[in-house]
Amino acid sequence: MQSSELIRQLTEQPLVCDLPVEAAQAVLALRYCILCRRSERDPMPELERRWGNILAARRYRLVVEAIGHVWPDPFAVAPPCCPRVSFDEALLAAIVGAAARRDRVHFDWLTAEMLGGDAREMLFVALENFIRARAPGRV
């Protein structure tokens, strides 16, 4: 493999449409929340429509707040129309998947270099609570 091909593979950002549905929805909802914050609008009506219930919408907002609180640098969010995800959005997609599978070991492996133990715990619990709220018949 040529070095240019390797560099391309290491730096290529995945497409939103190639993410698992749950992860893609989380990324797009985060983009929407950021837009709402910038324009001083409430994202809750759209989040409630997206997730199908107010509890899931509230819990997703807590996920967004947890990210804002624990992320060591500003979270890189691609523009809403961008078909590719930022590196931070790709990590969000991966940790949503880990939390959905209740795979704390993989979640910790993905986030251990950038987040301390308390920050990982806060974010994992927020994601777990959100995912539980989305599951039919569970809270």
mmCIF file of N, CA, C and O in Angstrom, residues 23-77:
data_model
loop_
_atom_site.group_PDB
_atom_site.id
_atom_site.type_symbol
_atom_site.label_atom_id
_atom_site.label_comp_id
_atom_site.label_asym_id
_atom_site.label_seq_id
_atom_site.Cartn_x
_atom_site.Cartn_y
_atom_site.Cartn_z
ATOM 1 N N ALA A 23 -26.807 5.765 15.494
ATOM 2 C CA ALA A 23 -25.660 6.666 15.564
ATOM 3 C C ALA A 23 -25.848 7.867 14.640
ATOM 4 O O ALA A 23 -25.550 9.007 15.018
ATOM 5 N N ALA A 24 -26.348 7.638 13.431
ATOM 6 C CA ALA A 24 -26.585 8.741 12.498
ATOM 7 C C ALA A 24 -27.610 9.715 13.061
ATOM 8 O O ALA A 24 -27.435 10.938 12.964
ATOM 9 N N GLN A 25 -28.666 9.192 13.667
ATOM 10 C CA GLN A 25 -29.673 10.071 14.259
ATOM 11 C C GLN A 25 -29.079 10.896 15.396
ATOM 12 O O GLN A 25 -29.406 12.074 15.545
ATOM 13 N N ALA A 26 -28.212 10.297 16.193
ATOM 14 C CA ALA A 26 -27.576 11.027 17.293
ATOM 15 C C ALA A 26 -26.691 12.154 16.751
ATOM 16 O O ALA A 26 -26.695 13.270 17.282
ATOM 17 N N VAL A 27 -25.945 11.878 15.696
ATOM 18 C CA VAL A 27 -25.076 12.890 15.090
ATOM 19 C C VAL A 27 -25.912 14.030 14.511
ATOM 20 O O VAL A 27 -25.627 15.210 14.744
ATOM 21 N N LEU A 28 -26.944 13.701 13.762
ATOM 22 C CA LEU A 28 -27.787 14.740 13.158
ATOM 23 C C LEU A 28 -28.529 15.550 14.220
ATOM 24 O O LEU A 28 -28.686 16.766 14.082
ATOM 25 N N ALA A 29 -28.960 14.886 15.279
ATOM 26 C CA ALA A 29 -29.635 15.604 16.363
ATOM 27 C C ALA A 29 -28.664 16.539 17.073
ATOM 28 O O ALA A 29 -29.045 17.653 17.463
ATOM 29 N N LEU A 30 -27.422 16.126 17.229
ATOM 30 C CA LEU A 30 -26.422 17.008 17.834
ATOM 31 C C LEU A 30 -26.203 18.238 16.953
ATOM 32 O O LEU A 30 -26.145 19.369 17.451
ATOM 33 N N ARG A 31 -26.105 18.036 15.658
ATOM 34 C CA ARG A 31 -25.957 19.171 14.740
ATOM 35 C C ARG A 31 -27.131 20.130 14.900
ATOM 36 O O ARG A 31 -26.957 21.351 14.923
ATOM 37 N N TYR A 32 -28.322 19.578 15.003
ATOM 38 C CA TYR A 32 -29.514 20.410 15.160
ATOM 39 C C TYR A 32 -29.460 21.186 16.477
ATOM 40 O O TYR A 32 -29.780 22.380 16.517
ATOM 41 N N CYS A 33 -29.049 20.516 17.562
ATOM 42 C CA CYS A 33 -28.948 21.191 18.864
ATOM 43 C C CYS A 33 -27.957 22.359 18.804
ATOM 44 O O CYS A 33 -28.213 23.423 19.367
ATOM 45 N N ILE A 34 -26.844 22.156 18.117
ATOM 46 C CA ILE A 34 -25.841 23.218 17.994
ATOM 47 C C ILE A 34 -26.420 24.402 17.203
ATOM 48 O O ILE A 34 -26.250 25.560 17.578
ATOM 49 N N LEU A 35 -27.119 24.105 16.110
ATOM 50 C CA LEU A 35 -27.763 25.180 15.336
ATOM 51 C C LEU A 35 -28.760 25.949 16.190
ATOM 52 O O LEU A 35 -28.809 27.182 16.139
ATOM 53 N N CYS A 36 -29.545 25.233 16.965
ATOM 54 C CA CYS A 36 -30.530 25.890 17.821
ATOM 55 C C CYS A 36 -29.849 26.763 18.866
ATOM 56 O O CYS A 36 -30.300 27.877 19.126
ATOM 57 N N ARG A 37 -28.774 26.273 19.438
ATOM 58 C CA ARG A 37 -28.060 27.068 20.437
ATOM 59 C C ARG A 37 -27.544 28.362 19.816
ATOM 60 O O ARG A 37 -27.637 29.428 20.400
ATOM 61 N N ARG A 38 -26.982 28.257 18.624
ATOM 62 C CA ARG A 38 -26.437 29.444 17.943
ATOM 63 C C ARG A 38 -27.521 30.456 17.585
ATOM 64 O O ARG A 38 -27.273 31.654 17.570
ATOM 65 N N SER A 39 -28.717 29.975 17.275
ATOM 66 C CA SER A 39 -29.802 30.880 16.898
ATOM 67 C C SER A 39 -30.774 31.140 18.052
ATOM 68 O O SER A 39 -31.844 31.707 17.838
ATOM 69 N N GLU A 40 -30.392 30.708 19.247
ATOM 70 C CA GLU A 40 -31.192 30.914 20.459
ATOM 71 C C GLU A 40 -32.614 30.360 20.316
ATOM 72 O O GLU A 40 -33.584 30.988 20.715
ATOM 73 N N ARG A 41 -32.692 29.144 19.750
ATOM 74 C CA ARG A 41 -33.979 28.453 19.614
ATOM 75 C C ARG A 41 -33.966 27.201 20.469
ATOM 76 O O ARG A 41 -32.915 26.646 20.764
ATOM 77 N N ASP A 42 -35.144 26.747 20.833
ATOM 78 C CA ASP A 42 -35.292 25.550 21.643
ATOM 79 C C ASP A 42 -35.314 24.313 20.738
ATOM 80 O O ASP A 42 -36.177 24.202 19.870
ATOM 81 N N PRO A 43 -34.397 23.359 20.935
ATOM 82 C CA PRO A 43 -34.379 22.165 20.087
ATOM 83 C C PRO A 43 -35.398 21.098 20.500
ATOM 84 O O PRO A 43 -35.610 20.130 19.782
ATOM 85 N N MET A 44 -36.051 21.279 21.642
ATOM 86 C CA MET A 44 -36.897 20.222 22.177
ATOM 87 C C MET A 44 -38.029 19.768 21.250
ATOM 88 O O MET A 44 -38.247 18.558 21.131
ATOM 89 N N PRO A 45 -38.759 20.659 20.581
ATOM 90 C CA PRO A 45 -39.827 20.152 19.707
ATOM 91 C C PRO A 45 -39.306 19.207 18.621
ATOM 92 O O PRO A 45 -39.903 18.157 18.367
ATOM 93 N N GLU A 46 -38.176 19.537 18.008
ATOM 94 C CA GLU A 46 -37.610 18.666 16.971
ATOM 95 C C GLU A 46 -37.057 17.379 17.583
ATOM 96 O O GLU A 46 -37.212 16.294 17.009
ATOM 97 N N LEU A 47 -36.416 17.475 18.745
ATOM 98 C CA LEU A 47 -35.900 16.271 19.389
ATOM 99 C C LEU A 47 -37.043 15.338 19.778
ATOM 100 O O LEU A 47 -36.932 14.117 19.612
ATOM 101 N N GLU A 48 -38.119 15.907 20.281
ATOM 102 C CA GLU A 48 -39.274 15.078 20.643
ATOM 103 C C GLU A 48 -39.842 14.389 19.403
ATOM 104 O O GLU A 48 -40.189 13.207 19.435
ATOM 105 N N ARG A 49 -39.926 15.121 18.288
ATOM 106 C CA ARG A 49 -40.416 14.513 17.041
ATOM 107 C C ARG A 49 -39.470 13.415 16.566
ATOM 108 O O ARG A 49 -39.881 12.335 16.180
ATOM 109 N N ARG A 50 -38.178 13.687 16.636
ATOM 110 C CA ARG A 50 -37.166 12.735 16.174
ATOM 111 C C ARG A 50 -37.179 11.454 17.002
ATOM 112 O O ARG A 50 -37.132 10.355 16.472
ATOM 113 N N TRP A 51 -37.228 11.600 18.339
ATOM 114 C CA TRP A 51 -37.115 10.426 19.210
ATOM 115 C C TRP A 51 -38.477 9.808 19.537
ATOM 116 O O TRP A 51 -38.532 8.701 20.046
ATOM 117 N N GLY A 52 -39.562 10.535 19.293
ATOM 118 C CA GLY A 52 -40.881 9.949 19.512
ATOM 119 C C GLY A 52 -41.441 10.127 20.904
ATOM 120 O O GLY A 52 -42.578 9.740 21.158
ATOM 121 N N ASN A 53 -40.668 10.690 21.832
ATOM 122 C CA ASN A 53 -41.214 10.964 23.156
ATOM 123 C C ASN A 53 -40.377 12.028 23.860
ATOM 124 O O ASN A 53 -39.198 12.206 23.573
ATOM 125 N N ILE A 54 -41.035 12.715 24.788
ATOM 126 C CA ILE A 54 -40.395 13.839 25.463
ATOM 127 C C ILE A 54 -39.260 13.381 26.371
ATOM 128 O O ILE A 54 -38.245 14.074 26.508
ATOM 129 N N LEU A 55 -39.399 12.212 26.987
ATOM 130 C CA LEU A 55 -38.351 11.733 27.890
ATOM 131 C C LEU A 55 -37.045 11.485 27.130
ATOM 132 O O LEU A 55 -35.968 11.889 27.572
ATOM 133 N N ALA A 56 -37.139 10.851 25.970
ATOM 134 C CA ALA A 56 -35.933 10.613 25.162
ATOM 135 C C ALA A 56 -35.327 11.942 24.729
ATOM 136 O O ALA A 56 -34.094 12.107 24.742
ATOM 137 N N ALA A 57 -36.169 12.904 24.361
ATOM 138 C CA ALA A 57 -35.659 14.224 23.960
ATOM 139 C C ALA A 57 -34.929 14.891 25.117
ATOM 140 O O ALA A 57 -33.830 15.439 24.939
ATOM 141 N N ARG A 58 -35.505 14.847 26.300
ATOM 142 C CA ARG A 58 -34.852 15.447 27.476
ATOM 143 C C ARG A 58 -33.526 14.759 27.782
ATOM 144 O O ARG A 58 -32.542 15.413 28.105
ATOM 145 N N ARG A 59 -33.550 13.458 27.684
ATOM 146 C CA ARG A 59 -32.319 12.724 27.995
ATOM 147 C C ARG A 59 -31.246 12.948 26.931
ATOM 148 O O ARG A 59 -30.063 12.929 27.242
ATOM 149 N N TYR A 60 -31.653 13.172 25.688
ATOM 150 C CA TYR A 60 -30.646 13.479 24.675
ATOM 151 C C TYR A 60 -30.026 14.838 24.944
ATOM 152 O O TYR A 60 -28.821 15.027 24.769
ATOM 153 N N ARG A 61 -30.837 15.781 25.386
ATOM 154 C CA ARG A 61 -30.275 17.092 25.757
ATOM 155 C C ARG A 61 -29.259 16.948 26.873
ATOM 156 O O ARG A 61 -28.254 17.658 26.897
ATOM 157 N N LEU A 62 -29.498 16.025 27.792
ATOM 158 C CA LEU A 62 -28.520 15.779 28.860
ATOM 159 C C LEU A 62 -27.234 15.183 28.290
ATOM 160 O O LEU A 62 -26.136 15.491 28.770
ATOM 161 N N VAL A 63 -27.353 14.352 27.270
ATOM 162 C CA VAL A 63 -26.163 13.823 26.588
ATOM 163 C C VAL A 63 -25.373 14.978 25.979
ATOM 164 O O VAL A 63 -24.148 15.060 26.138
ATOM 165 N N VAL A 64 -26.067 15.876 25.300
ATOM 166 C CA VAL A 64 -25.407 17.028 24.674
ATOM 167 C C VAL A 64 -24.729 17.889 25.735
ATOM 168 O O VAL A 64 -23.592 18.325 25.567
ATOM 169 N N GLU A 65 -25.417 18.116 26.852
ATOM 170 C CA GLU A 65 -24.823 18.896 27.936
ATOM 171 C C GLU A 65 -23.610 18.195 28.529
ATOM 172 O O GLU A 65 -22.602 18.839 28.842
ATOM 173 N N ALA A 66 -23.698 16.874 28.687
ATOM 174 C CA ALA A 66 -22.559 16.110 29.217
ATOM 175 C C ALA A 66 -21.361 16.224 28.277
ATOM 176 O O ALA A 66 -20.224 16.416 28.735
ATOM 177 N N ILE A 67 -21.600 16.122 26.982
ATOM 178 C CA ILE A 67 -20.514 16.268 26.004
ATOM 179 C C ILE A 67 -19.879 17.644 26.149
ATOM 180 O O ILE A 67 -18.652 17.775 26.196
ATOM 181 N N GLY A 68 -20.706 18.672 26.231
ATOM 182 C CA GLY A 68 -20.188 20.023 26.380
ATOM 183 C C GLY A 68 -19.384 20.206 27.647
ATOM 184 O O GLY A 68 -18.425 20.977 27.687
ATOM 185 N N HIS A 69 -19.759 19.479 28.678
ATOM 186 C CA HIS A 69 -19.080 19.600 29.968
ATOM 187 C C HIS A 69 -17.761 18.825 30.023
ATOM 188 O O HIS A 69 -16.784 19.306 30.591
ATOM 189 N N VAL A 70 -17.732 17.629 29.437
ATOM 190 C CA VAL A 70 -16.560 16.757 29.623
ATOM 191 C C VAL A 70 -15.564 16.780 28.473
ATOM 192 O O VAL A 70 -14.404 16.405 28.667
ATOM 193 N N TRP A 71 -15.998 17.183 27.278
ATOM 194 C CA TRP A 71 -15.093 17.123 26.118
ATOM 195 C C TRP A 71 -13.930 18.076 26.349
ATOM 196 O O TRP A 71 -14.140 19.239 26.694
ATOM 197 N N PRO A 72 -12.696 17.643 26.150
ATOM 198 C CA PRO A 72 -11.540 18.488 26.485
ATOM 199 C C PRO A 72 -11.354 19.693 25.550
ATOM 200 O O PRO A 72 -10.801 20.709 25.958
ATOM 201 N N ASP A 73 -11.807 19.590 24.322
ATOM 202 C CA ASP A 73 -11.704 20.677 23.342
ATOM 203 C C ASP A 73 -13.100 20.956 22.815
ATOM 204 O O ASP A 73 -14.005 20.143 22.998
ATOM 205 N N PRO A 74 -13.286 22.074 22.126
ATOM 206 C CA PRO A 74 -14.598 22.283 21.500
ATOM 207 C C PRO A 74 -14.938 21.106 20.579
ATOM 208 O O PRO A 74 -14.092 20.625 19.834
ATOM 209 N N PHE A 75 -16.167 20.624 20.689
ATOM 210 C CA PHE A 75 -16.639 19.490 19.899
ATOM 211 C C PHE A 75 -16.780 19.946 18.453
ATOM 212 O O PHE A 75 -17.484 20.911 18.170
ATOM 213 N N ALA A 76 -16.110 19.266 17.540
ATOM 214 C CA ALA A 76 -16.157 19.622 16.114
ATOM 215 C C ALA A 76 -17.426 19.051 15.489
ATOM 216 O O ALA A 76 -17.618 17.835 15.464
ATOM 217 N N VAL A 77 -18.278 19.940 15.027
ATOM 218 C CA VAL A 77 -19.542 19.548 14.407
ATOM 219 C C VAL A 77 -19.530 20.014 12.956
ATOM 220 O O VAL A 77 -19.262 21.174 12.672
#
